[in-house]
Amino acid sequence: MTEGAADAWKRTLQNLLVSLDTFVQGTDVTYDIERQGMRNGRISTPADGVPNHVARGEMYSKISEACADLDSFEGKLELARAKMKNIRNQYHSLVPIHRLPDECLSMIFILGFRGRIRDANFNAVVGPGEVASGPVGAVHDAEDVADVDSDEGGDDEEEEEFEGSDSDEGEDTGAGSKSGEELRNEACDDVASRGAARVKPRPFNLLISQICHRWRKVALNTGQLWTRIDLTEPPPHERMKLWLERSRNYPLDLFFDTQRPAMSGESLAPTLLTALEHLKSSISKSAEPRCINLTINTARSFKNILLVLLELALSHSCIRLQSLVVHDLTHLYHSSHAHQWKSASLSEMLRGVTALHLDAFYFPWDHPAYINLVELTISDLDDVYAPTASQFEAILRGCPLLEYLELENMDMPGIDLHSMPSRIFMRSLHTISALSLGFDLFAFVFDTIRAPRLRRLHLHNPFCADEVEQTRLRTIIMGFLVTAGQSLGYLSISDENAAFRSPLLIALLRKAPRVVSLELCDIWTLRPTLRALTHDGICPELQSLAIIGCEIERGIAILLLSLVTNRRHTYPIQYLAASAKILKKSVLTSLQERVPHLVRR
């Protein structure tokens, strides 16, 4: 609409309003005169001598004509509204996401929800934890998940516009179409969330449920968006009960997090027991066993952890514990408490665990709960709480499906370097992370395990006390790569302890010809390795290289430029990352011209 047409439209509407006001005032005056005359018992005679009944007839005739004009105007107004509605619908149809079917929109919501959970997890446990229902190590504070999905309030105007795109399909999008139960649900959600909304932004699943009527309908029908249940939520647990209902029979992600300052030890046990009762009540109504991923992040006593597991074990016929993640910050648990794990129902529940991630937490290592493990992470354990060599060997031999193994900052008692166990061929294992291990445990792992399908290997800061251990380390690594090197695609090496000298590092890379991505961190003498990568034809499929913590050594930038330019390769370098101190201006322009993705850290 042009500016002139808009001005004419405004003037016409203003004249119409004036005419209607004048009409109403005229009819009111005539009515008042007639009523006053009847009240005085006489018939008023107009000055022109025309009988009153004649004047009234003319007035009624004019009113009828005005009403006919108004009817015509209302018809035109309805036509204008219909045209505006069509324009609005056509506008929404131009946006690609509005043309997606509900199934695609639901999948987008699920992917977005998992991404938000992954970004918010603590201690970055997502490496191995990307199971079917999302990362198992993700944790939010309770306040950031309050349910804010009311359709009322400040979003009404925006929502009404979006709803116009669905109205042609016969959907009743008005607020009056909602049942009393739906309105009560929304009011409960809104009240429960306003305090949290002042502190933190709304979670992803709640945001998308308030965009428009259609998005809300799809979100509420997508059970995977409502599977995150916080066991430390304070009473009356209205949000928990609502989300349990919405999650249907999808796997639940349970979180027991006592790290918030507001959580007192006195109220923890009653709150936890009440929450577990609601959970078990919901699970018992399911037609099939409910799968559960449990994450515990606590600095409280072991009794709280055991309480959660035992209460869940009481319903072991109705649940399947898929993954267990424990971050215990108390460091007070001792193996003498192992007898508390001997509950038959607890044993049965733990038997089905596929992902076990234990951080500073003792576990009964001889417990028969490991036969179905796919992921195993153990970190921050000294030799008092760690499994013995014989127990760890039994775990590995009893896990034919194990795919991911991570050991970090721990020792292991009972290792005899002169009498290593026979080889364990783990044909499903695709990732090994050995992070800050003592030499004995490092030697035990890589001298015992054989992984013919290994794809990812992280070797971070092994410790060698002398030249004898250096020599032994080389022999063990070379022997391990005879089997694993042909399938290895990602290799990450960190060497703060100077265990990987240049000859060993170059020999290691020769044993891994299919490495596509290489990360080198804190390598003491990096230049010989870069020259070998450039001129000796090793790692011909290398496409990604990251250099971290090697700023002190001179000439690295020139060697990187030579590697990108002169290397014998199957594929050119696509990704190169290094610190700004290495990627200086003198070579930066040349590298930018040759590397599609250049990152200065």
Coordinates of C-alpha atoms in Angstrom, one line a residue:
M1 CA 0.0 0.0 0.0
T2 CA 1.4 3.4 -1.1
E3 CA 1.6 6.3 1.3
G4 CA -1.2 8.2 -0.5
A5 CA -3.5 5.2 -0.4
A6 CA -2.7 4.7 3.3
D7 CA -3.7 8.4 4.0
A8 CA -6.9 8.1 2.1
W9 CA -7.7 4.9 4.0
K10 CA -7.2 6.7 7.3
R11 CA -9.4 9.6 6.3
T12 CA -12.2 7.3 5.2
L13 CA -12.1 5.5 8.5
Q14 CA -12.2 8.8 10.4
N15 CA -15.2 10.0 8.4
L16 CA -17.0 6.7 9.0
L17 CA -16.4 7.1 12.8
V18 CA -17.8 10.7 12.7
S19 CA -20.8 9.6 10.7
L20 CA -21.6 6.8 13.1
D21 CA -21.3 9.1 16.1
T22 CA -23.6 11.7 14.5
F23 CA -26.2 9.0 13.7
V24 CA -26.2 7.7 17.3
Q25 CA -26.5 11.2 18.7
G26 CA -29.5 12.0 16.4
T27 CA -31.4 8.9 17.3
D28 CA -30.7 9.5 21.0
V29 CA -32.1 13.0 20.8
T30 CA -35.3 11.9 18.9
Y31 CA -35.9 9.1 21.5
D32 CA -35.4 11.5 24.4
I33 CA -38.0 14.0 22.9
E34 CA -40.6 11.3 22.4
R35 CA -40.1 9.9 25.9
Q36 CA -40.4 13.3 27.5
G37 CA -43.6 14.0 25.7
M38 CA -45.2 10.8 26.7
R39 CA -44.2 11.4 30.3
N40 CA -46.0 14.9 30.3
G41 CA -49.2 13.4 28.8
R42 CA -49.1 15.5 25.7
I43 CA -48.0 15.1 22.1
S44 CA -45.4 17.5 20.9
T45 CA -46.0 19.4 17.7
P46 CA -43.0 20.3 15.6
A47 CA -42.6 23.9 14.5
D48 CA -43.1 23.1 10.8
G49 CA -46.6 21.6 11.5
V50 CA -45.7 18.2 10.2
P51 CA -47.5 15.5 12.2
N52 CA -45.3 13.5 14.6
H53 CA -46.1 10.1 13.0
V54 CA -45.0 11.4 9.6
A55 CA -41.7 12.7 11.1
R56 CA -41.1 9.4 12.8
G57 CA -41.8 7.5 9.6
E58 CA -39.2 9.5 7.8
M59 CA -36.7 9.0 10.6
Y60 CA -37.3 5.2 10.6
S61 CA -36.8 5.1 6.9
K62 CA -33.5 6.9 7.2
I63 CA -32.4 4.5 10.0
S64 CA -33.3 1.5 7.8
E65 CA -31.2 3.0 4.9
A66 CA -28.3 3.6 7.3
C67 CA -28.6 0.0 8.6
A68 CA -28.5 -1.3 5.1
D69 CA -25.4 0.7 4.4
L70 CA -23.8 -0.7 7.6
D71 CA -24.6 -4.2 6.5
S72 CA -22.9 -3.6 3.2
F73 CA -19.9 -2.1 5.1
E74 CA -19.7 -5.2 7.4
G75 CA -19.7 -7.5 4.4
K76 CA -16.8 -5.5 2.9
L77 CA -15.0 -5.5 6.2
E78 CA -15.3 -9.3 6.4
L79 CA -13.9 -9.5 2.8
A80 CA -11.0 -7.3 3.8
R81 CA -10.3 -9.5 6.8
A82 CA -10.3 -12.6 4.6
K83 CA -7.8 -11.0 2.2
M84 CA -5.6 -10.0 5.1
K85 CA -5.7 -13.6 6.4
N86 CA -4.7 -14.9 3.0
I87 CA -1.8 -12.5 2.8
R88 CA -0.6 -13.6 6.3
N89 CA -0.9 -17.3 5.4
Q90 CA 1.0 -16.7 2.1
Y91 CA 3.7 -14.9 4.1
H92 CA 4.2 -17.8 6.5
S93 CA 4.3 -20.3 3.6
L94 CA 7.3 -18.4 2.3
V95 CA 9.3 -19.4 5.4
P96 CA 10.7 -22.9 4.8
I97 CA 10.3 -24.2 8.3
H98 CA 6.5 -23.6 8.2
R99 CA 6.3 -26.0 5.2
L100 CA 7.9 -28.8 7.1
P101 CA 5.7 -31.7 8.3
D102 CA 5.3 -32.1 12.1
E103 CA 7.7 -35.2 12.1
C104 CA 10.6 -33.1 10.7
L105 CA 9.9 -30.2 13.1
S106 CA 9.9 -32.7 16.0
M107 CA 13.3 -34.1 15.0
I108 CA 14.7 -30.6 14.7
F109 CA 13.5 -29.9 18.3
I110 CA 15.1 -33.1 19.5
L111 CA 18.5 -32.3 18.0
G112 CA 18.3 -28.7 19.4
F113 CA 17.4 -30.0 22.8
R114 CA 20.3 -32.5 22.8
G115 CA 22.7 -29.7 21.7
R116 CA 21.7 -27.5 24.6
I117 CA 22.1 -30.3 27.1
R118 CA 25.6 -31.0 25.7
D119 CA 26.6 -27.4 26.1
A120 CA 25.5 -27.3 29.7
N121 CA 27.1 -30.5 31.0
F122 CA 29.6 -30.4 33.8
N123 CA 33.1 -31.7 33.5
A124 CA 32.6 -32.3 29.7
V125 CA 31.6 -35.9 30.1
V126 CA 30.1 -36.0 26.6
G127 CA 33.0 -37.7 24.9
P128 CA 31.7 -41.2 25.4
G129 CA 28.3 -40.3 26.6
E130 CA 26.4 -39.7 23.4
V131 CA 24.0 -42.6 23.8
A132 CA 20.7 -43.0 22.1
S133 CA 18.9 -40.6 24.4
G134 CA 21.6 -37.9 24.5
P135 CA 24.8 -37.3 26.4
V136 CA 24.7 -39.0 29.8
G137 CA 26.9 -36.4 31.5
A138 CA 24.7 -33.4 31.1
V139 CA 23.5 -31.5 34.1
H140 CA 21.5 -28.3 34.7
D141 CA 20.7 -26.5 37.8
A142 CA 17.1 -27.1 38.9
E143 CA 16.2 -23.5 38.5
D144 CA 16.8 -23.5 34.7
V145 CA 14.3 -26.2 33.9
A146 CA 11.1 -24.8 35.4
D147 CA 8.2 -25.3 33.1
V148 CA 7.3 -22.1 31.3
D149 CA 4.9 -23.1 28.5
S150 CA 1.8 -21.0 29.1
D151 CA 0.0 -19.7 26.0
E152 CA -1.2 -16.7 27.9
G153 CA 0.4 -13.4 28.7
G154 CA 2.7 -11.3 26.6
D155 CA 2.9 -13.7 23.7
D156 CA -0.8 -13.7 22.8
E157 CA -0.6 -11.2 20.0
E158 CA 2.4 -12.9 18.3
E159 CA 0.9 -16.4 18.8
E160 CA -2.4 -15.3 17.2
E161 CA -0.6 -14.3 14.1
F162 CA 1.2 -17.6 13.8
E163 CA -1.9 -19.5 14.4
G164 CA -3.5 -18.0 11.4
S165 CA -1.3 -20.2 9.2
D166 CA -2.9 -23.3 10.7
S167 CA -6.5 -22.2 10.8
D168 CA -7.2 -23.2 7.2
E169 CA -6.6 -26.8 8.2
G170 CA -9.6 -26.8 10.6
E171 CA -7.6 -26.4 13.8
D172 CA -9.3 -24.5 16.6
T173 CA -6.5 -22.2 17.7
G174 CA -8.3 -19.8 20.0
A175 CA -7.7 -19.8 23.8
G176 CA -11.4 -20.8 24.4
S177 CA -10.8 -24.2 22.7
K178 CA -8.5 -25.4 25.5
S179 CA -9.9 -27.7 28.1
G180 CA -9.9 -26.8 31.8
E181 CA -7.2 -29.4 32.4
E182 CA -4.9 -27.8 29.8
L183 CA -5.4 -24.3 31.3
R184 CA -4.6 -25.6 34.7
N185 CA -1.5 -27.3 33.4
E186 CA -0.3 -24.0 31.8
A187 CA -1.1 -22.0 34.8
C188 CA 0.9 -24.4 37.0
D189 CA 3.8 -24.3 34.6
D190 CA 3.8 -20.5 34.5
V191 CA 3.8 -20.1 38.3
A192 CA 6.5 -22.6 38.8
S193 CA 8.8 -20.9 36.3
R194 CA 8.7 -17.2 36.9
G195 CA 11.2 -17.2 39.7
A196 CA 13.7 -19.1 37.6
A197 CA 13.1 -17.0 34.5
R198 CA 14.3 -13.9 36.3
V199 CA 17.7 -15.6 36.9
K200 CA 18.5 -17.7 33.9
P201 CA 17.2 -18.0 30.3
R202 CA 14.5 -20.5 29.6
P203 CA 15.5 -24.0 28.6
F204 CA 15.3 -24.9 24.9
N205 CA 12.3 -27.3 25.2
L206 CA 10.3 -24.5 27.0
L207 CA 11.3 -21.8 24.5
I208 CA 10.1 -23.7 21.5
S209 CA 6.8 -24.6 23.2
Q210 CA 5.9 -20.8 23.3
I211 CA 6.7 -19.8 19.8
C212 CA 3.2 -20.5 18.3
H213 CA 0.3 -22.9 18.6
R214 CA 1.7 -25.4 16.1
W215 CA 5.2 -25.5 17.7
R216 CA 3.6 -25.9 21.1
K217 CA 1.5 -28.8 19.9
V218 CA 4.5 -30.5 18.3
A219 CA 6.7 -29.9 21.3
L220 CA 4.2 -31.3 23.8
N221 CA 3.8 -34.4 21.5
T222 CA 7.5 -34.9 21.4
G223 CA 8.2 -37.0 24.4
Q224 CA 12.0 -36.8 24.1
L225 CA 11.9 -33.1 25.0
W226 CA 10.6 -33.9 28.5
T227 CA 12.8 -36.7 29.7
R228 CA 15.2 -34.7 31.9
I229 CA 14.1 -35.3 35.5
D230 CA 15.8 -33.6 38.5
L231 CA 15.7 -35.8 41.6
T232 CA 16.6 -32.9 43.9
E233 CA 13.7 -30.7 42.8
P234 CA 12.1 -29.3 46.0
P235 CA 8.4 -30.3 46.7
P236 CA 5.7 -30.4 45.6
H237 CA 7.3 -31.8 42.4
E238 CA 4.6 -30.5 40.1
R239 CA 7.0 -30.0 37.3
M240 CA 8.4 -33.5 37.7
K241 CA 5.0 -35.1 37.5
L242 CA 4.0 -33.0 34.5
W243 CA 7.2 -33.9 32.6
L244 CA 7.0 -37.5 33.5
E245 CA 3.6 -37.5 31.9
R246 CA 4.8 -35.7 28.8
S247 CA 7.8 -37.9 28.3
R248 CA 5.6 -41.0 27.7
N249 CA 7.7 -44.1 27.6
Y250 CA 11.0 -42.6 26.3
P251 CA 14.3 -43.2 28.2
L252 CA 14.6 -40.9 31.2
D253 CA 17.7 -38.8 32.0
L254 CA 17.7 -38.7 35.8
F255 CA 20.0 -36.2 37.6
F256 CA 20.9 -36.2 41.3
D257 CA 23.0 -33.0 41.8
T258 CA 23.6 -31.7 45.4
Q259 CA 26.2 -29.1 44.4
R260 CA 23.8 -26.1 44.6
P261 CA 24.3 -24.0 47.7
A262 CA 20.6 -24.0 48.6
M263 CA 20.6 -27.8 49.0
S264 CA 20.8 -28.6 52.8
G265 CA 21.7 -32.0 54.1
E266 CA 18.7 -32.2 56.4
S267 CA 16.1 -31.7 53.6
L268 CA 18.0 -33.9 51.0
A269 CA 16.8 -37.3 52.1
P270 CA 13.1 -36.5 52.5
T271 CA 13.1 -34.6 49.2
L272 CA 14.9 -37.4 47.4
L273 CA 12.5 -40.1 48.8
T274 CA 9.4 -38.1 47.7
A275 CA 10.8 -37.6 44.3
L276 CA 11.7 -41.2 43.9
E277 CA 8.1 -42.2 44.9
H278 CA 6.7 -40.0 42.1
L279 CA 9.2 -41.5 39.7
K280 CA 8.4 -45.1 40.7
S281 CA 4.7 -44.4 40.6
S282 CA 5.0 -43.1 37.0
I283 CA 7.3 -46.0 36.0
S284 CA 4.8 -48.6 37.3
K285 CA 2.1 -47.3 35.0
S286 CA 4.3 -48.0 31.9
A287 CA 3.3 -51.0 29.8
E288 CA 7.0 -51.8 29.1
P289 CA 10.1 -51.4 31.3
R290 CA 11.4 -47.8 31.4
C291 CA 15.0 -47.1 30.3
I292 CA 16.9 -44.8 32.6
N293 CA 20.2 -42.9 32.4
L294 CA 21.3 -41.8 35.8
T295 CA 23.9 -39.0 36.5
I296 CA 25.0 -38.3 40.1
N297 CA 27.0 -35.2 41.0
T298 CA 27.4 -35.0 44.7
A299 CA 29.7 -34.0 47.6
R300 CA 27.4 -35.7 50.1
S301 CA 28.0 -39.0 51.8
F302 CA 27.9 -42.3 50.0
K303 CA 24.6 -43.2 51.7
N304 CA 22.8 -40.7 49.4
I305 CA 24.2 -42.3 46.3
L306 CA 23.3 -45.8 47.6
L307 CA 19.8 -44.6 48.5
V308 CA 19.1 -43.6 44.9
L309 CA 20.4 -46.9 43.5
L310 CA 18.6 -49.0 46.1
E311 CA 15.2 -47.2 45.6
L312 CA 15.5 -47.7 41.9
A313 CA 16.5 -51.3 42.3
L314 CA 13.2 -51.9 44.1
S315 CA 11.5 -51.3 40.8
H316 CA 14.1 -53.2 38.8
S317 CA 11.4 -55.2 37.0
C318 CA 10.0 -51.9 35.6
I319 CA 13.2 -50.1 34.8
R320 CA 16.4 -50.8 32.8
L321 CA 19.4 -48.8 34.0
Q322 CA 21.2 -48.0 30.7
S323 CA 24.0 -45.7 32.0
L324 CA 25.4 -44.6 35.3
V325 CA 27.6 -41.5 35.8
V326 CA 28.9 -40.7 39.3
H327 CA 31.0 -37.7 40.2
D328 CA 31.8 -38.1 43.9
L329 CA 33.6 -35.2 45.5
T330 CA 33.6 -36.5 49.0
H331 CA 36.5 -39.0 48.6
L332 CA 35.3 -40.6 51.8
Y333 CA 34.0 -43.9 50.5
H334 CA 36.0 -47.0 51.3
S335 CA 36.0 -50.5 49.9
S336 CA 34.9 -51.9 53.3
H337 CA 31.4 -50.7 52.4
A338 CA 31.3 -53.1 49.5
H339 CA 28.9 -55.4 51.3
Q340 CA 26.2 -52.8 50.8
W341 CA 26.2 -53.6 47.1
K342 CA 25.2 -57.2 47.6
S343 CA 21.5 -56.6 47.2
A344 CA 20.1 -59.1 44.6
S345 CA 17.8 -56.5 43.1
L346 CA 20.7 -54.0 42.8
S347 CA 22.9 -56.6 41.2
E348 CA 20.1 -57.4 38.7
M349 CA 19.7 -53.7 37.9
L350 CA 23.4 -53.0 37.4
R351 CA 23.8 -56.1 35.2
G352 CA 22.1 -54.3 32.3
V353 CA 24.3 -51.1 32.4
T354 CA 25.8 -50.3 29.1
A355 CA 27.7 -47.0 30.0
L356 CA 29.6 -46.7 33.3
H357 CA 31.4 -43.4 34.1
L358 CA 33.0 -43.2 37.6
D359 CA 34.8 -40.1 38.7
A360 CA 36.5 -40.4 42.1
F361 CA 34.0 -43.0 43.2
Y362 CA 34.7 -46.6 44.4
F363 CA 32.7 -49.3 42.8
P364 CA 32.6 -53.0 43.7
W365 CA 34.9 -54.1 40.8
D366 CA 34.1 -57.8 41.3
H367 CA 30.4 -57.1 40.9
P368 CA 28.7 -59.0 38.0
A369 CA 27.5 -55.8 36.4
Y370 CA 29.9 -55.4 33.5
I371 CA 28.9 -58.0 30.9
N372 CA 26.9 -55.5 28.8
L373 CA 29.3 -52.5 29.0
V374 CA 29.7 -50.4 25.9
E375 CA 31.4 -47.4 27.6
L376 CA 33.7 -47.4 30.6
T377 CA 35.3 -44.4 32.1
I378 CA 37.3 -44.4 35.4
S379 CA 39.1 -41.3 36.7
D380 CA 40.8 -39.8 39.8
L381 CA 41.2 -43.0 41.8
D382 CA 44.3 -43.9 43.8
D383 CA 45.3 -47.6 44.3
V384 CA 43.1 -47.9 47.5
Y385 CA 39.8 -47.5 45.5
A386 CA 40.9 -48.6 42.0
P387 CA 40.3 -52.1 40.7
T388 CA 43.2 -54.5 41.0
A389 CA 45.0 -55.8 37.9
S390 CA 43.1 -59.1 38.1
Q391 CA 39.8 -57.4 38.5
F392 CA 40.4 -55.1 35.6
E393 CA 41.5 -57.9 33.4
A394 CA 38.2 -59.8 34.3
I395 CA 36.2 -56.7 33.4
L396 CA 37.8 -56.4 30.0
R397 CA 37.4 -60.1 29.2
G398 CA 33.8 -59.9 30.3
C399 CA 33.0 -57.0 28.0
P400 CA 33.0 -58.2 24.4
L401 CA 30.8 -55.2 23.4
L402 CA 33.1 -52.5 24.9
E403 CA 33.5 -49.6 22.4
Y404 CA 34.9 -46.8 24.5
L405 CA 37.5 -47.0 27.3
E406 CA 38.9 -44.0 29.2
L407 CA 41.3 -44.1 32.1
E408 CA 42.5 -40.9 33.7
N409 CA 44.7 -39.9 36.6
M410 CA 44.6 -43.2 38.4
D411 CA 46.8 -46.1 39.7
M412 CA 46.1 -49.8 39.8
P413 CA 47.5 -52.2 42.4
G414 CA 48.7 -55.7 41.6
I415 CA 50.4 -55.1 38.3
D416 CA 53.4 -57.3 37.6
L417 CA 55.4 -56.0 34.6
H418 CA 57.3 -59.3 34.4
S419 CA 54.1 -61.4 34.1
M420 CA 51.6 -59.7 31.9
P421 CA 48.3 -61.5 31.2
S422 CA 47.6 -63.0 27.8
R423 CA 46.3 -60.7 25.0
I424 CA 42.6 -59.6 25.1
F425 CA 41.3 -59.0 21.6
M426 CA 38.5 -56.4 21.8
R427 CA 37.0 -56.3 18.3
S428 CA 34.3 -53.7 19.1
L429 CA 36.7 -51.2 20.8
H430 CA 37.0 -48.0 18.7
T431 CA 38.3 -45.4 21.2
I432 CA 41.0 -45.5 23.9
S433 CA 41.9 -42.5 26.1
A434 CA 44.8 -43.0 28.4
L435 CA 45.2 -39.7 30.3
S436 CA 47.9 -39.1 32.9
L437 CA 48.5 -42.7 33.9
G438 CA 51.5 -44.1 35.7
F439 CA 53.8 -46.2 33.7
D440 CA 52.7 -49.6 35.2
L441 CA 49.0 -49.0 34.3
F442 CA 49.9 -47.6 30.9
A443 CA 52.0 -50.6 30.1
F444 CA 49.3 -53.0 31.4
V445 CA 46.6 -51.5 29.2
F446 CA 48.6 -51.3 25.9
D447 CA 50.4 -54.6 26.4
T448 CA 47.2 -56.5 27.2
I449 CA 44.6 -55.0 24.8
R450 CA 44.5 -55.6 21.1
A451 CA 42.0 -53.5 19.2
P452 CA 42.0 -54.3 15.4
R453 CA 39.2 -51.7 14.7
L454 CA 40.5 -48.8 16.8
R455 CA 39.6 -45.4 15.3
R456 CA 40.5 -42.9 18.0
L457 CA 43.6 -42.9 20.4
H458 CA 44.4 -40.3 23.1
L459 CA 47.8 -40.7 24.7
H460 CA 48.2 -37.9 27.3
N461 CA 51.2 -37.5 29.5
P462 CA 52.4 -41.0 30.4
F463 CA 55.1 -41.0 33.0
C464 CA 58.5 -42.7 32.5
A465 CA 60.9 -42.6 35.4
D466 CA 64.1 -43.6 33.5
E467 CA 65.6 -44.8 30.2
V468 CA 64.5 -48.4 30.9
E469 CA 60.9 -47.3 31.0
Q470 CA 61.4 -45.2 27.9
T471 CA 62.6 -48.2 26.0
R472 CA 59.8 -50.4 27.3
L473 CA 57.2 -47.7 26.4
R474 CA 58.5 -47.7 22.8
T475 CA 58.2 -51.5 22.5
I476 CA 54.7 -51.6 24.0
I477 CA 53.4 -48.8 21.8
M478 CA 54.9 -50.3 18.6
G479 CA 53.4 -53.7 19.5
F480 CA 50.0 -52.2 20.1
L481 CA 50.0 -50.4 16.8
V482 CA 50.8 -53.5 14.8
T483 CA 47.1 -54.4 15.3
A484 CA 45.5 -51.0 15.8
G485 CA 47.5 -48.8 13.5
Q486 CA 45.9 -49.8 10.3
S487 CA 42.5 -48.6 11.3
L488 CA 43.5 -45.5 13.4
G489 CA 42.0 -42.3 12.0
Y490 CA 42.4 -39.8 14.9
L491 CA 45.5 -39.5 17.1
S492 CA 46.0 -37.1 20.0
I493 CA 49.3 -37.0 21.9
S494 CA 50.2 -34.8 24.9
D495 CA 53.7 -35.0 26.3
E496 CA 54.3 -32.8 29.3
N497 CA 56.5 -35.5 30.8
A498 CA 58.7 -35.9 27.7
A499 CA 57.9 -39.6 27.3
F500 CA 57.5 -39.3 23.5
R501 CA 60.8 -38.2 22.1
S502 CA 61.1 -37.4 18.4
P503 CA 62.3 -40.8 17.2
L504 CA 59.4 -42.5 19.1
L505 CA 56.8 -40.1 17.8
I506 CA 58.0 -40.4 14.2
A507 CA 58.0 -44.2 14.5
L508 CA 54.5 -44.1 16.0
L509 CA 53.2 -42.1 13.0
R510 CA 54.8 -44.5 10.6
K511 CA 52.7 -47.3 12.2
A512 CA 49.5 -45.3 11.6
P513 CA 49.3 -44.6 7.9
R514 CA 45.6 -43.8 7.8
V515 CA 45.6 -41.0 10.4
V516 CA 43.4 -38.2 9.1
S517 CA 43.4 -36.0 12.2
L518 CA 46.5 -35.4 14.4
E519 CA 46.7 -33.3 17.5
L520 CA 50.1 -32.7 19.2
C521 CA 50.2 -30.9 22.5
D522 CA 53.3 -29.9 24.6
I523 CA 55.8 -31.8 22.4
W524 CA 59.2 -30.7 23.5
T525 CA 61.0 -31.0 20.1
L526 CA 58.4 -30.7 17.3
R527 CA 60.5 -29.7 14.4
P528 CA 61.9 -33.2 13.5
T529 CA 58.3 -34.5 13.5
L530 CA 57.1 -31.7 11.2
R531 CA 60.0 -32.4 8.8
A532 CA 59.2 -36.1 8.7
L533 CA 55.5 -35.3 8.0
T534 CA 56.6 -33.0 5.2
H535 CA 59.4 -35.0 3.4
D536 CA 59.2 -38.7 4.5
G537 CA 55.7 -39.5 3.2
I538 CA 54.2 -40.6 6.6
C539 CA 50.5 -40.1 7.3
P540 CA 49.7 -39.4 3.6
E541 CA 45.9 -39.1 4.4
L542 CA 46.4 -36.4 7.0
Q543 CA 43.9 -33.5 6.5
S544 CA 43.7 -32.0 10.0
L545 CA 46.6 -30.8 12.2
A546 CA 46.4 -29.0 15.6
I547 CA 49.5 -27.8 17.4
I548 CA 49.0 -26.8 21.1
G549 CA 51.5 -25.5 23.6
C550 CA 54.6 -25.5 21.4
E551 CA 55.1 -21.7 21.2
I552 CA 58.6 -21.7 22.7
E553 CA 60.3 -23.6 19.9
R554 CA 61.4 -21.4 17.0
G555 CA 60.7 -21.9 13.3
I556 CA 57.4 -23.8 13.7
A557 CA 55.5 -21.4 11.5
I558 CA 57.9 -21.9 8.6
L559 CA 57.8 -25.7 9.0
L560 CA 54.0 -25.6 9.0
L561 CA 54.0 -23.6 5.7
S562 CA 56.5 -26.0 4.2
L563 CA 54.2 -29.0 5.4
V564 CA 51.2 -27.4 3.7
T565 CA 53.1 -26.6 0.5
N566 CA 55.5 -29.4 0.0
R567 CA 54.1 -32.5 1.7
R568 CA 53.5 -35.7 -0.3
H569 CA 49.9 -36.3 0.3
T570 CA 46.7 -38.0 -0.8
Y571 CA 44.6 -35.1 0.3
P572 CA 45.8 -31.5 1.1
I573 CA 45.6 -30.1 4.6
Q574 CA 42.0 -28.8 5.2
Y575 CA 42.3 -27.7 8.8
L576 CA 45.2 -26.2 10.7
A577 CA 45.1 -24.9 14.3
A578 CA 47.9 -23.3 16.3
S579 CA 48.4 -20.4 18.7
A580 CA 48.7 -16.8 17.5
K581 CA 52.3 -16.8 18.7
I582 CA 53.1 -19.4 16.1
L583 CA 50.9 -18.2 13.2
K584 CA 52.5 -14.8 12.9
K585 CA 51.7 -12.2 10.2
S586 CA 54.8 -13.2 8.1
V587 CA 53.3 -16.6 7.2
L588 CA 49.7 -16.1 8.1
T589 CA 48.7 -14.7 4.6
S590 CA 50.3 -17.6 2.8
L591 CA 48.7 -20.2 5.0
Q592 CA 45.3 -18.6 4.7
E593 CA 45.6 -18.9 0.9
R594 CA 46.3 -22.6 1.1
V595 CA 44.3 -23.9 4.1
P596 CA 40.5 -23.6 4.0
H597 CA 40.1 -23.6 7.8
L598 CA 42.9 -21.9 9.6
V599 CA 42.4 -21.3 13.4
R600 CA 44.5 -19.1 15.6
R601 CA 44.1 -20.1 19.3

